[in-house]
XYZ file of C-alpha atoms in Angstrom:
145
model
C 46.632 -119.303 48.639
C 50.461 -119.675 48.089
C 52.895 -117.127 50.110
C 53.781 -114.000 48.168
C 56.760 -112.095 49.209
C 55.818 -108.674 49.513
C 57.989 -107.504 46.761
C 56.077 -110.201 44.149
C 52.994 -109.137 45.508
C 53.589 -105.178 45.341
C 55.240 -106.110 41.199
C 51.991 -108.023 40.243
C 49.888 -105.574 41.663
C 51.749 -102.553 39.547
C 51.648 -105.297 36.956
C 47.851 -105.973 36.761
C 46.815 -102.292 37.686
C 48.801 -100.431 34.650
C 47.691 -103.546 32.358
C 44.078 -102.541 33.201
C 44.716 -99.283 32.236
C 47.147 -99.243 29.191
C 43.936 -101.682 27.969
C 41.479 -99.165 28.673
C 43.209 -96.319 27.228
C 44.918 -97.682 24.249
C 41.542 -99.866 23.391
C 39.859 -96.187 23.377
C 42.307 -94.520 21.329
C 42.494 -97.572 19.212
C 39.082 -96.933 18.425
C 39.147 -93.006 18.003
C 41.448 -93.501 15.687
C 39.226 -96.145 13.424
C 36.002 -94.797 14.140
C 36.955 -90.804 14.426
C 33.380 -89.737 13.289
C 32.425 -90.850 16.470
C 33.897 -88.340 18.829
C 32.037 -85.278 18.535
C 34.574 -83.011 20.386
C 35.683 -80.293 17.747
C 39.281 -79.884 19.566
C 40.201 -83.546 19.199
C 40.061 -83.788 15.223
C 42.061 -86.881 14.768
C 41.591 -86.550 10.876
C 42.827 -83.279 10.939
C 45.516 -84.394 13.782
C 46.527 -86.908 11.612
C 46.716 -84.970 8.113
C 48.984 -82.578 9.895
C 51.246 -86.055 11.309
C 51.675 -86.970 7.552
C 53.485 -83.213 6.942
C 56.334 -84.019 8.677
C 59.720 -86.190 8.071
C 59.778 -89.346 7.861
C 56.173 -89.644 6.662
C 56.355 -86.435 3.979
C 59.254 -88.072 2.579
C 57.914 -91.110 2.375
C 54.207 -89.471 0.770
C 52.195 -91.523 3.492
C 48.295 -90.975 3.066
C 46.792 -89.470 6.895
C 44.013 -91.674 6.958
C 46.055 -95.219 6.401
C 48.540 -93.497 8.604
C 45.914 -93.352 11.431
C 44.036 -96.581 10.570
C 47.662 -98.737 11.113
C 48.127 -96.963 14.341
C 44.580 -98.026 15.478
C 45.031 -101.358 14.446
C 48.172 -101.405 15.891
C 46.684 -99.937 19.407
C 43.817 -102.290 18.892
C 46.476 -105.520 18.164
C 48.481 -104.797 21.345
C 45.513 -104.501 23.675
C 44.235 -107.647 22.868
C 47.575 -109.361 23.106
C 47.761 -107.555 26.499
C 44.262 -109.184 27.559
C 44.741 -112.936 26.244
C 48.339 -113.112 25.412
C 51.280 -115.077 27.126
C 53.421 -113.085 29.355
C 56.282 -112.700 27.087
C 53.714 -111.805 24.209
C 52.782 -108.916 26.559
C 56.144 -107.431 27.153
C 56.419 -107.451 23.214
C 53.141 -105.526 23.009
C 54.333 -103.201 25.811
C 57.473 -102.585 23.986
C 55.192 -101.386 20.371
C 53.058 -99.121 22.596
C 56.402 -97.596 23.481
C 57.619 -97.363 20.473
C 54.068 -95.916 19.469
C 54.332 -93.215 22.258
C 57.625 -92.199 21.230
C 56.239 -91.153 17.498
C 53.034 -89.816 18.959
C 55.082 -87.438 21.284
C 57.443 -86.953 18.459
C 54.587 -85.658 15.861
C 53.187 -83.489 18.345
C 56.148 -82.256 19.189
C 57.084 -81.194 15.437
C 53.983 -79.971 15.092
C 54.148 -77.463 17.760
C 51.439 -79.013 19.606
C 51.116 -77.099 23.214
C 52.413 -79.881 26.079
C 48.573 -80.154 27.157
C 48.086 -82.042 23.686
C 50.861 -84.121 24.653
C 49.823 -85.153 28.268
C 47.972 -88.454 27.377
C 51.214 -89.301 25.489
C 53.140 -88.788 28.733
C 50.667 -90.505 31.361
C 50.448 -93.434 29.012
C 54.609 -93.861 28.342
C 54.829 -93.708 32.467
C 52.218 -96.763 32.358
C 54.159 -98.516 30.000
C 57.443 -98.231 32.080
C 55.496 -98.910 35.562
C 54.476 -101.955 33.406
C 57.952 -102.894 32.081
C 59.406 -102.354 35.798
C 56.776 -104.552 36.657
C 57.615 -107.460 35.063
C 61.373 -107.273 36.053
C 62.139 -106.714 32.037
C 63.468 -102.573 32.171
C 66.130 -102.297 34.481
C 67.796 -98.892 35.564
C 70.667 -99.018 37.450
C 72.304 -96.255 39.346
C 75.989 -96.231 40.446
């Protein structure tokens, strides 16, 4: 086995560990959200989650149907988690970057629709995997003067 500094080897680790689990949960939701009949829990509705999304600006403005609305999200979930599984690594920080972009409008619409913050938890856990991700692979950088 080569040497590893510590540093690479703590990195990958983060870096395989939140990859394993942005798969797992965004290849779930991914799925929820294109096969909703199949989650028989009455408080997580996505078609009714979803035909409340389309009520608000932008998509009201733009008159954007709630079930295409949640189908392209799915796909979109779906798209990313297989680019995270089989893609290059440069092809992953691009897919990293959409589910980012994808938690910022999820905790956006729950937001505007006065969703309590316990709606909005799965939205927060998965936006710190994505950064633990990003720090990860050395491509978000804070810095603090």
């Amino acid at each position: 086995r080569p040497h590893i500094c510590r540093s690479m080897s703590w990195k990958y680790r983060v870096n395989q560990v939140t990859t394993v689990l942005l798969v797992l949960l965004f290849g779930l939701a991914g799925l929820a959200k294109l096969f909703p009949h199949m989650i028989k829990d009455p408080e997580n509705d996505l078609i009714r989650e979803f035909r409340k999304f389309a009520t608000i600006p932008p998509f009201n403005q733009i008159g954007l149907d709630a079930d295409l609305f949640r189908i392209l999200v799915g796909c979109l979930e779906l798209g990313c988690v297989a680019i995270l599984i089989i893609g290059n690594p440069r092809m992953k920080t691009m897919a990293t970057y959409v589910l980012a972009i994808i938690m910022i409008g999820a905790i956006y619409t729950h937001y505007m629709i006065n969703d309590p913050v316990q709606k909005m938890a799965a939205s927060f856990i998965a936006s710190i995997l994505i950064l633990l991700r990003l720090f990860s692979t050395g491509n978000f950088k804070v810095k603090i003067n």
